[in-house]
XYZ file of C-alpha atoms in Angstrom:
84
model
C -72.019 -131.590 -31.150
C -70.846 -133.026 -34.570
C -71.802 -136.612 -33.360
C -75.235 -135.218 -32.549
C -75.787 -133.556 -35.737
C -74.638 -136.770 -37.556
C -77.281 -138.945 -35.722
C -79.994 -136.270 -36.292
C -79.221 -134.569 -39.667
C -82.576 -132.462 -39.240
C -81.684 -128.902 -38.079
C -83.606 -127.489 -35.055
C -85.359 -124.243 -35.751
C -83.556 -120.915 -34.712
C -84.750 -119.475 -31.257
C -87.838 -117.849 -31.708
C -89.227 -119.889 -34.470
C -91.561 -121.786 -32.477
C -93.180 -118.269 -31.223
C -93.962 -117.295 -34.718
C -97.556 -117.912 -35.883
C -98.211 -119.764 -39.004
C -99.058 -116.445 -40.867
C -95.655 -114.653 -39.270
C -93.692 -117.847 -40.801
C -94.975 -117.115 -44.079
C -94.439 -113.776 -44.129
C -90.846 -114.505 -42.822
C -90.551 -116.903 -45.910
C -91.568 -113.995 -48.110
C -89.223 -111.654 -46.583
C -86.542 -114.210 -47.209
C -87.280 -113.988 -50.876
C -86.704 -110.128 -51.042
C -90.362 -109.684 -51.197
C -91.428 -105.920 -50.233
C -94.236 -105.279 -47.618
C -96.660 -104.266 -50.397
C -95.491 -107.482 -52.359
C -96.436 -109.618 -49.398
C -99.684 -107.479 -48.687
C -100.850 -108.160 -52.105
C -99.907 -111.706 -52.347
C -101.684 -112.424 -48.959
C -104.579 -110.211 -49.609
C -103.925 -108.615 -46.399
C -103.192 -104.725 -45.840
C -99.920 -103.272 -45.735
C -100.246 -102.001 -42.177
C -100.895 -105.754 -41.202
C -97.593 -106.717 -42.811
C -95.667 -104.199 -41.060
C -97.175 -105.137 -37.690
C -96.344 -108.856 -38.598
C -92.635 -107.854 -39.454
C -92.384 -106.110 -36.157
C -93.434 -109.350 -34.224
C -91.236 -111.310 -36.503
C -87.999 -109.041 -35.682
C -88.955 -109.036 -31.689
C -89.489 -113.004 -31.615
C -86.431 -113.574 -33.597
C -84.060 -111.078 -31.874
C -83.191 -109.582 -34.821
C -82.845 -105.733 -35.595
C -84.035 -105.638 -39.109
C -85.824 -107.351 -41.852
C -82.091 -107.956 -43.624
C -81.160 -109.925 -40.771
C -84.561 -111.751 -40.423
C -83.965 -112.698 -44.225
C -80.502 -113.885 -43.555
C -81.618 -116.077 -40.636
C -84.364 -117.155 -42.555
C -82.378 -118.412 -45.650
C -79.869 -119.976 -43.449
C -82.460 -122.446 -42.072
C -85.225 -122.685 -44.396
C -83.159 -124.635 -47.015
C -83.553 -127.580 -44.760
C -86.270 -126.553 -42.517
C -88.950 -125.300 -44.959
C -92.295 -126.679 -43.863
C -92.314 -126.229 -39.923
């Protein structure tokens, strides 16, 4: 595994990342910064209810229990995997 990582230093996304829509990925990035649903809604010009729906889908697709776990997962990968 280490040899593979040395040959290909680009990390692969965590399970579920590819299932997220571009909007869900955007919201996950904002969750990772500590933004609240209201802050995300205001920034993206969508309703808070829409943000809540996206968060529910994100948690399900990443198989995590809460937004804290989602933020930890996002922060662990977004340092090297920010634009995919």
